[in-house]
PDB file of C-alpha atoms in Angstrom:
ATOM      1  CA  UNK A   1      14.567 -18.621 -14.010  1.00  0.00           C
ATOM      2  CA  UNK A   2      14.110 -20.999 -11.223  1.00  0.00           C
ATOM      3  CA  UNK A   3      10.659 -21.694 -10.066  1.00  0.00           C
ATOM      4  CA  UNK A   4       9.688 -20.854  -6.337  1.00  0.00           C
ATOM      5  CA  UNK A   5       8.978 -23.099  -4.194  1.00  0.00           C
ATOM      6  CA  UNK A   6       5.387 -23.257  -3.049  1.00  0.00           C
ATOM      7  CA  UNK A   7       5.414 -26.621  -0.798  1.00  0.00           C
ATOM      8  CA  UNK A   8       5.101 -23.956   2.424  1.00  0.00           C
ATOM      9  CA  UNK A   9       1.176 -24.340   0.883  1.00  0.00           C
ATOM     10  CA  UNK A  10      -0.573 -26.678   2.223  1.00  0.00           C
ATOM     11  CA  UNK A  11      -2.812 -29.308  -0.792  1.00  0.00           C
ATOM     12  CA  UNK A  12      -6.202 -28.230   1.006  1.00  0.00           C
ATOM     13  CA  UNK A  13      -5.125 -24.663  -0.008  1.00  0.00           C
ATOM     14  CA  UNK A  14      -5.944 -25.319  -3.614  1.00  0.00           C
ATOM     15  CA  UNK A  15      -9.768 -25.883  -2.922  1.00  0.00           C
ATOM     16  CA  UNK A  16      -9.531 -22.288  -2.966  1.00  0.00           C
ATOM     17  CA  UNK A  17      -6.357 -20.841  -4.783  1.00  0.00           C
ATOM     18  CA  UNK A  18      -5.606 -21.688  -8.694  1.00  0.00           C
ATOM     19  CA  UNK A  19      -2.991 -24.001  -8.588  1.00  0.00           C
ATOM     20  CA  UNK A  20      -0.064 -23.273 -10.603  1.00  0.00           C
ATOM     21  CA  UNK A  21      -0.812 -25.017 -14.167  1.00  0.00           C
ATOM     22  CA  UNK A  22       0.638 -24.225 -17.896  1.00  0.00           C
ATOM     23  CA  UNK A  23      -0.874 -20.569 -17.899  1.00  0.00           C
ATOM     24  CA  UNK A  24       0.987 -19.749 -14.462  1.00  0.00           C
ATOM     25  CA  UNK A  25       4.259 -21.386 -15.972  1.00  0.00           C
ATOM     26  CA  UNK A  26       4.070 -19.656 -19.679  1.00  0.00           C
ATOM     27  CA  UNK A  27       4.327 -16.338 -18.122  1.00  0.00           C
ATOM     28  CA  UNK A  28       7.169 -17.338 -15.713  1.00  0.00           C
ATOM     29  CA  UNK A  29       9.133 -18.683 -19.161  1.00  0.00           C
ATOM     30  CA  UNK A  30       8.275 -15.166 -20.858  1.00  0.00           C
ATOM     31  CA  UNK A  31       9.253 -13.704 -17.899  1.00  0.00           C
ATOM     32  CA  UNK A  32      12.673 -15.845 -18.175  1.00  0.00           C
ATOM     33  CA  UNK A  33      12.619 -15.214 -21.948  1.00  0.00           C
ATOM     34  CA  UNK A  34      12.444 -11.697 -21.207  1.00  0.00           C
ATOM     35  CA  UNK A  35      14.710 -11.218 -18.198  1.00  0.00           C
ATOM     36  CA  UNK A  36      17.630  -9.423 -19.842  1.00  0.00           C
ATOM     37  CA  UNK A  37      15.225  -6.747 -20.912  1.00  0.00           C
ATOM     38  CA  UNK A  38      13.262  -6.485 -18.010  1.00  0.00           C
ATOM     39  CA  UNK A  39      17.014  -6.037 -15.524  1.00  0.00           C
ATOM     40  CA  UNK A  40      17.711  -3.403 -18.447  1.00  0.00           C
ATOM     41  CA  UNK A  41      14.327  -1.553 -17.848  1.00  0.00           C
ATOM     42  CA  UNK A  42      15.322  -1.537 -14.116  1.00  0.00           C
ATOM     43  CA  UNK A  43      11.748  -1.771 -12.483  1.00  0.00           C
ATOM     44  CA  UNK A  44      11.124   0.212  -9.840  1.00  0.00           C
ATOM     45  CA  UNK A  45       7.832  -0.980  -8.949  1.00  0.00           C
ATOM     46  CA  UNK A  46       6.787  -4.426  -9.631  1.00  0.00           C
ATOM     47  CA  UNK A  47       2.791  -5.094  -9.784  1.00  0.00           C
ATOM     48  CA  UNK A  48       0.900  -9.024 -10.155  1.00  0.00           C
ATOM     49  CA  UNK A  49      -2.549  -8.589 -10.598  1.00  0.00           C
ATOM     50  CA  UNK A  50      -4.535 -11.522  -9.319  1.00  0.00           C
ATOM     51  CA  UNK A  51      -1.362 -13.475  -8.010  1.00  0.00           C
ATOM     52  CA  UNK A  52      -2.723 -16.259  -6.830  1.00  0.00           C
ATOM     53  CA  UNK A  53      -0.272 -18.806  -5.220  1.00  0.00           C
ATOM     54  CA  UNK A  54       2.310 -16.503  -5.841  1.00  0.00           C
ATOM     55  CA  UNK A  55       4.404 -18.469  -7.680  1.00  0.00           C
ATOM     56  CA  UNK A  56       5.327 -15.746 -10.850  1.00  0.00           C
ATOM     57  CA  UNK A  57       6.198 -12.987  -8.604  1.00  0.00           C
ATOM     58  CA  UNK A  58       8.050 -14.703  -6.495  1.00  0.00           C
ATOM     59  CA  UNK A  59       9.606 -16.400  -9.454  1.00  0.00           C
ATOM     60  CA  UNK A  60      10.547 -13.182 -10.588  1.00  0.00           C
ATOM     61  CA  UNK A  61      11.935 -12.212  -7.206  1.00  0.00           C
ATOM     62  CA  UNK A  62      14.351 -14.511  -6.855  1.00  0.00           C
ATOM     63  CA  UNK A  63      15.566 -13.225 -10.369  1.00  0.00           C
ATOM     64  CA  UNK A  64      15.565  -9.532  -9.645  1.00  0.00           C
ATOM     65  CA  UNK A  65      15.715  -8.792  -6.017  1.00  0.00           C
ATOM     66  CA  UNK A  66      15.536  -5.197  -6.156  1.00  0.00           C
ATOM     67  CA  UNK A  67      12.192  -3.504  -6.751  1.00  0.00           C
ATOM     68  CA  UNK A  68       9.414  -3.430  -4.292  1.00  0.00           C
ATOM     69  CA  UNK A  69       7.135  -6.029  -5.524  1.00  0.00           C
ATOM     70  CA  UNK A  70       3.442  -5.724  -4.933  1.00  0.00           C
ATOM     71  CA  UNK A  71       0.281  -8.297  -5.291  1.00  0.00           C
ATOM     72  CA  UNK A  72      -3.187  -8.406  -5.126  1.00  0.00           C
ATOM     73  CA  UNK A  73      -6.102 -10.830  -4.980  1.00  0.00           C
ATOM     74  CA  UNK A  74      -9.640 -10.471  -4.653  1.00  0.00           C
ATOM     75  CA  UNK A  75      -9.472 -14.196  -2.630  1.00  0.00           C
ATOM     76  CA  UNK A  76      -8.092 -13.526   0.200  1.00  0.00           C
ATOM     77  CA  UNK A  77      -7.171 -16.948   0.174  1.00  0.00           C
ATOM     78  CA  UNK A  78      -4.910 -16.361  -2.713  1.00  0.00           C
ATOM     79  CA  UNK A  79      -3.553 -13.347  -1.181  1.00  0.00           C
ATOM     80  CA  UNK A  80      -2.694 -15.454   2.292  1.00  0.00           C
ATOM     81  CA  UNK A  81      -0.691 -18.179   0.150  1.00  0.00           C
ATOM     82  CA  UNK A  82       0.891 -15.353  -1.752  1.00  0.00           C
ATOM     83  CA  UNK A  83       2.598 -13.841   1.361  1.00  0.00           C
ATOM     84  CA  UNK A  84       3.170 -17.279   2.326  1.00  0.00           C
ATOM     85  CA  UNK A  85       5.110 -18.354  -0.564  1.00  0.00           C
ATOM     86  CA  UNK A  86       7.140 -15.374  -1.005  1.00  0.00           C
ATOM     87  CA  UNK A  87       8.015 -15.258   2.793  1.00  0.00           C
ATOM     88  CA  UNK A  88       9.162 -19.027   2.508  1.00  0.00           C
ATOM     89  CA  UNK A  89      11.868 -17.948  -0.939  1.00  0.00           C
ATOM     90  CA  UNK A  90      12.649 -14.680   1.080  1.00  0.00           C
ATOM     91  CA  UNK A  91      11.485 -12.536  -1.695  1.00  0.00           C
ATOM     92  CA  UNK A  92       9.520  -9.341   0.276  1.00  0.00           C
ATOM     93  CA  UNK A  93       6.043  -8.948  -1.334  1.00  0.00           C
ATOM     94  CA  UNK A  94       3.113  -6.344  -0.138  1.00  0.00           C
ATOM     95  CA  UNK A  95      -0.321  -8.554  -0.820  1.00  0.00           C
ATOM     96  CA  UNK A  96      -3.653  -6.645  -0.716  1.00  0.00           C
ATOM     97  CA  UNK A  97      -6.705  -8.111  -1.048  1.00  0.00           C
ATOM     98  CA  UNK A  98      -8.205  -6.184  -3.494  1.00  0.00           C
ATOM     99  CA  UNK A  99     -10.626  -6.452  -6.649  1.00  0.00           C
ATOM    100  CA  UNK A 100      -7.921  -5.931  -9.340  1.00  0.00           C
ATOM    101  CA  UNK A 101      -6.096  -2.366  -8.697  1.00  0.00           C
ATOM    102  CA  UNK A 102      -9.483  -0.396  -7.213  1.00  0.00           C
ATOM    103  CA  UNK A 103      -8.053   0.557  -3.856  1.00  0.00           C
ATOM    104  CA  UNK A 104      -4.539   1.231  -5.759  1.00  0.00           C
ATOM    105  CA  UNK A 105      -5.215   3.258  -8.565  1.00  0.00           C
ATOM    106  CA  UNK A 106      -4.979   6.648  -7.784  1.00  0.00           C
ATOM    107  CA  UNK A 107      -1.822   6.685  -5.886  1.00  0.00           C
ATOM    108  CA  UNK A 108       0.124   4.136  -8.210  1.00  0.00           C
ATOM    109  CA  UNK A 109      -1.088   6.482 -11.301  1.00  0.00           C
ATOM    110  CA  UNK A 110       1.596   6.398 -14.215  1.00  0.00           C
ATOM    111  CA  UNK A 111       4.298   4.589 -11.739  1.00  0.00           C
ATOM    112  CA  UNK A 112       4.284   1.320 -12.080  1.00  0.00           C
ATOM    113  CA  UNK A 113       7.271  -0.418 -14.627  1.00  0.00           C
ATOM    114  CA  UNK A 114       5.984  -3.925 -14.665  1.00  0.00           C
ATOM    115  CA  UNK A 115       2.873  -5.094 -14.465  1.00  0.00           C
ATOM    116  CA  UNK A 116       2.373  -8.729 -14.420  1.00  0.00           C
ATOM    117  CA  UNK A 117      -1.426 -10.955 -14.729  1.00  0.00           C
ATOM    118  CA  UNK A 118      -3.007 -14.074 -15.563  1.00  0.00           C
ATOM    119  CA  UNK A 119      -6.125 -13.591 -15.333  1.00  0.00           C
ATOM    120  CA  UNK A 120      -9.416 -15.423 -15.812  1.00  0.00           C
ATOM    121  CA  UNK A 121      -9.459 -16.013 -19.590  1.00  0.00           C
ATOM    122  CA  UNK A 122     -11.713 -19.304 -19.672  1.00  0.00           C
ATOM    123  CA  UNK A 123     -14.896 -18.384 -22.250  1.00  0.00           C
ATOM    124  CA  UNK A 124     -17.588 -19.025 -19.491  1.00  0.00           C
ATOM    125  CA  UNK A 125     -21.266 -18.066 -19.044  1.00  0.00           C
ATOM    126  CA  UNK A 126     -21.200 -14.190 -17.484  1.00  0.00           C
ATOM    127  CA  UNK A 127     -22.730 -15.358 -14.430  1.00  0.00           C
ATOM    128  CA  UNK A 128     -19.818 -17.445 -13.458  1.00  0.00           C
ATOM    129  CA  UNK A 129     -17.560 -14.458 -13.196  1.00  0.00           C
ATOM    130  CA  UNK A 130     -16.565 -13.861  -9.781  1.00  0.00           C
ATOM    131  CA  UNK A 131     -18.351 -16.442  -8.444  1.00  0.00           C
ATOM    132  CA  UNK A 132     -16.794 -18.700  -5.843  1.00  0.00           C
ATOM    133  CA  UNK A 133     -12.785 -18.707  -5.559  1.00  0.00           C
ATOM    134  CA  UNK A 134     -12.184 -21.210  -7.874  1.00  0.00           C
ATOM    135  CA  UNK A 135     -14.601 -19.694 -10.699  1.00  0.00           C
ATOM    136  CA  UNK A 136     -12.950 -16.219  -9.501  1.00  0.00           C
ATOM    137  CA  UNK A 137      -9.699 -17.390 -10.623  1.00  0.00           C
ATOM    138  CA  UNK A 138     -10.726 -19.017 -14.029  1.00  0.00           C
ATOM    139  CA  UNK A 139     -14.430 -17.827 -15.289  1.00  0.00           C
ATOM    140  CA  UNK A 140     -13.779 -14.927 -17.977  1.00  0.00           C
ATOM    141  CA  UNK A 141     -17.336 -14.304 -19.320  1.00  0.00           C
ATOM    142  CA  UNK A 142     -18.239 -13.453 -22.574  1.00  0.00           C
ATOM    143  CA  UNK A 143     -14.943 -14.575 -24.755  1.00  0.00           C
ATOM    144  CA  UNK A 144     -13.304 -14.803 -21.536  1.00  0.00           C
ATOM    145  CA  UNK A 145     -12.408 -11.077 -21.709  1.00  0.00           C
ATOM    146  CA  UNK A 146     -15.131  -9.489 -18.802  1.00  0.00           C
ATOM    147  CA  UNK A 147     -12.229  -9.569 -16.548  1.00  0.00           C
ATOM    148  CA  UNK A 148      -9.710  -8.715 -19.093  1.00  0.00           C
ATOM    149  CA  UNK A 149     -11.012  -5.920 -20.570  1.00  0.00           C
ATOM    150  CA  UNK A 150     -10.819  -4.276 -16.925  1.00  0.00           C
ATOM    151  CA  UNK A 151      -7.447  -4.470 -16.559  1.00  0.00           C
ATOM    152  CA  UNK A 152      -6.873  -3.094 -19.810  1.00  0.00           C
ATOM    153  CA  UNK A 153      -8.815   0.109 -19.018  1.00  0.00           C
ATOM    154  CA  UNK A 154      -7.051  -0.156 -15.803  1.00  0.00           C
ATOM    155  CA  UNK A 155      -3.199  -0.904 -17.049  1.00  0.00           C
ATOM    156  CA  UNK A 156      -2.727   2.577 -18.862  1.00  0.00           C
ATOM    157  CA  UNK A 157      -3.586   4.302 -16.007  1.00  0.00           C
ATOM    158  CA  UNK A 158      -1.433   2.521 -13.722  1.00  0.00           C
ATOM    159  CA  UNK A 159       2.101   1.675 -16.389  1.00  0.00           C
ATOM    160  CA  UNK A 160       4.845   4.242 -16.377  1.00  0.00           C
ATOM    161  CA  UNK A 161       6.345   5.952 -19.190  1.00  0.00           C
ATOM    162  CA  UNK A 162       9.016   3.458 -19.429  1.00  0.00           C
ATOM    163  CA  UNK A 163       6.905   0.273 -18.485  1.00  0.00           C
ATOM    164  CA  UNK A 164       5.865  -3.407 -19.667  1.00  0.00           C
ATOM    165  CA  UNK A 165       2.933  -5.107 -18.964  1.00  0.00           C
ATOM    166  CA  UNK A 166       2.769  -9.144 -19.184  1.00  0.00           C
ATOM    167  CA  UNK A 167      -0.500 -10.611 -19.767  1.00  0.00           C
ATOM    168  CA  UNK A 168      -1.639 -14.340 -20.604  1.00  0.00           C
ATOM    169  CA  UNK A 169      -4.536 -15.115 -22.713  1.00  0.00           C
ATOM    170  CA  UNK A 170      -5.613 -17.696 -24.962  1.00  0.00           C
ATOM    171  CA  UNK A 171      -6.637 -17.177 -28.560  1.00  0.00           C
ATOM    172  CA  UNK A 172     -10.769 -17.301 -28.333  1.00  0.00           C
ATOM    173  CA  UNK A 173      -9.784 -14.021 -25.995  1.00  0.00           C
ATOM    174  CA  UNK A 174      -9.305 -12.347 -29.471  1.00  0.00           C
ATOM    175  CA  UNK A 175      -5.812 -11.558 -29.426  1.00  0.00           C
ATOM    176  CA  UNK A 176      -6.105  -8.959 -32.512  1.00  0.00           C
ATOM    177  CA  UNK A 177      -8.816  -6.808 -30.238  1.00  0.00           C
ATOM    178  CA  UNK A 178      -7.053  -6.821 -27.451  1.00  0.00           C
ATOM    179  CA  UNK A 179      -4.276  -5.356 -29.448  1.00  0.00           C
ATOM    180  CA  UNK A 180      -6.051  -2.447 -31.461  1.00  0.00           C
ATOM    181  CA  UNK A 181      -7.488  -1.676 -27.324  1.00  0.00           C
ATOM    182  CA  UNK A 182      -3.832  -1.532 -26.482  1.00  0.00           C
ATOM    183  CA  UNK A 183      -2.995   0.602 -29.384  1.00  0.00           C
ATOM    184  CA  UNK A 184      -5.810   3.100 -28.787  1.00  0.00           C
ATOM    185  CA  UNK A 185      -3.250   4.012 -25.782  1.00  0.00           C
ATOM    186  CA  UNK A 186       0.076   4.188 -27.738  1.00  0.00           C
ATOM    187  CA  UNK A 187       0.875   0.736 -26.424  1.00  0.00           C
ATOM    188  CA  UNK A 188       2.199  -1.676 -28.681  1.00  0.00           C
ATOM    189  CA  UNK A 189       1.784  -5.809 -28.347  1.00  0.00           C
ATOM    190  CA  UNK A 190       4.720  -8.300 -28.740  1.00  0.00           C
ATOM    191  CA  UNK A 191       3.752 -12.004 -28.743  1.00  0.00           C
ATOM    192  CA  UNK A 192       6.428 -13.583 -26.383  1.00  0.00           C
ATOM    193  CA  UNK A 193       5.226 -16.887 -25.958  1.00  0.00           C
ATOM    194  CA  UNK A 194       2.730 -19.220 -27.663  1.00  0.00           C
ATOM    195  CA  UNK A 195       1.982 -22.565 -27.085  1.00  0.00           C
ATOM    196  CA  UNK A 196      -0.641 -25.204 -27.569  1.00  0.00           C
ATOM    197  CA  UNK A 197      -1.753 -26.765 -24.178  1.00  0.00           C
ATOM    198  CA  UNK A 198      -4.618 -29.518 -24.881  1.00  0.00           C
ATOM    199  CA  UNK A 199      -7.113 -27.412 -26.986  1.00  0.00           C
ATOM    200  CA  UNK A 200      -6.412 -23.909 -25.946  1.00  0.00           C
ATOM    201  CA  UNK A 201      -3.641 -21.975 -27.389  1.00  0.00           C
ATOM    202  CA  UNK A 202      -2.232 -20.457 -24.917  1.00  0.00           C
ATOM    203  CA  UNK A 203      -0.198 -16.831 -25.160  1.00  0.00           C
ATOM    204  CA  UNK A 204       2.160 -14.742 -23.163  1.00  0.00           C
ATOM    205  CA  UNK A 205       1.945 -10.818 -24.497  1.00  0.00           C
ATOM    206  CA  UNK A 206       4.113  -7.970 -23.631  1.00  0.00           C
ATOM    207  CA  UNK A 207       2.971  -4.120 -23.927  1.00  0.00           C
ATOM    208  CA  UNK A 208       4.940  -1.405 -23.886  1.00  0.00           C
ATOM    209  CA  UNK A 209       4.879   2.627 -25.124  1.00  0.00           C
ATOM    210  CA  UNK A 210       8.396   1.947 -26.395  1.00  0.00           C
ATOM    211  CA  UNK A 211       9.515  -0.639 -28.698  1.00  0.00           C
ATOM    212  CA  UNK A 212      11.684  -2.435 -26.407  1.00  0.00           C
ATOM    213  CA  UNK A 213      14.003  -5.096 -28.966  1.00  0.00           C
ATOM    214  CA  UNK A 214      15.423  -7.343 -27.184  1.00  0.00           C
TER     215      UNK A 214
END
């Protein structure tokens, strides 16, 4: 899966924005890993939480083509550069600044095939989370899972019958609590990717209500 291209942003922009870095490209390979299944499961609706530069749904985009692709970004920074960097790869994306899925939730409700985040996972002090931009995009809180844990109250509400949600974590997150949350929904975790980057251990995981085999 080819990467986009995200030199239409300029360097200043990443005062702001996360830059794309291992976490941004593990879920683009599990995405890639993934692909065959995911053009099988036909998405109608495409969701990133927290995109960022844009660079994994746009990634994806160039892949897929069809759905209607949808971001959003509490920076509106990040939401800017996303709409920038899909516009420059041609791949049509609706950014809303938003704080995760609030202004969203009731009208996506159970429709949404593939939902797609990296969120802040760094294990951080609580009052770091949401600070300024950069801290938005990295500080996690308490195990790193004070933004996490919203979007997994948030993702059953939103996922459709048939749908798969991505999600990128590292292992002081607690990766065996943030399955039994899942599980309390009927949706089951598949570890895609893992990989060591310096001295996190970074993870790509895949939920589903069906057990999708690839």
């Amino acid at each position: 899966m080819e990467l986009a291209d995200y030199s239409v942003l300029k360097r200043v922009v990443f005062d702001d924005v996360y830059e794309p870095a291992e976490d941004t490209f593990i879920l683009i390979d599990a995405l890639e890993k993934d692909i065959e299944l995911i053009k099988n499961l036909g998405p109608g609706i495409c969701l990133e939480i927290g995109s960022g530069s844009g660079v994994v749904i746009t990634s994806l985009g160039k892949v897929l083509g069809y759905p209607y692709f949808l971001c959003t970004d509490l920076n509106p920074i990040a939401a800017t550069a996303t709409k920038a960097t899909s516009q420059s790869n041609g791949v049509p994306v609706d950014v809303i600044t938003s704080n995760l899925v609030c202004v969203l939730e009731d009208r996506l409700k159970n429709s949404v095939d593939l939902i797609l985040c990296n969120p802040p996972y760094a294990v951080t002090p609580s009052d770091e989370v949401g600070g300024n931009n950069t801290f938005k995009a990295t500080s996690g809180g308490v195990k790193g899972r004070e933004v996490i844990d919203q979007i997994l109250h948030i993702v059953p509400k939103l996922l459709s019958e048939k749908g798969m949600f991505y999600l990128t974590c590292i292992a002081q997150n607690d990766i065996d609590d943030i399955s039994q949350c899942m599980k309390a929904h009927n949706l089951q975790m598949t570890k895609v990717l893992e990989r060591r980057c310096g001295i996190e251990r970074l993870c790509t995981l895949r939920f589903s209500y069906k057990n999708y085999e690839l």
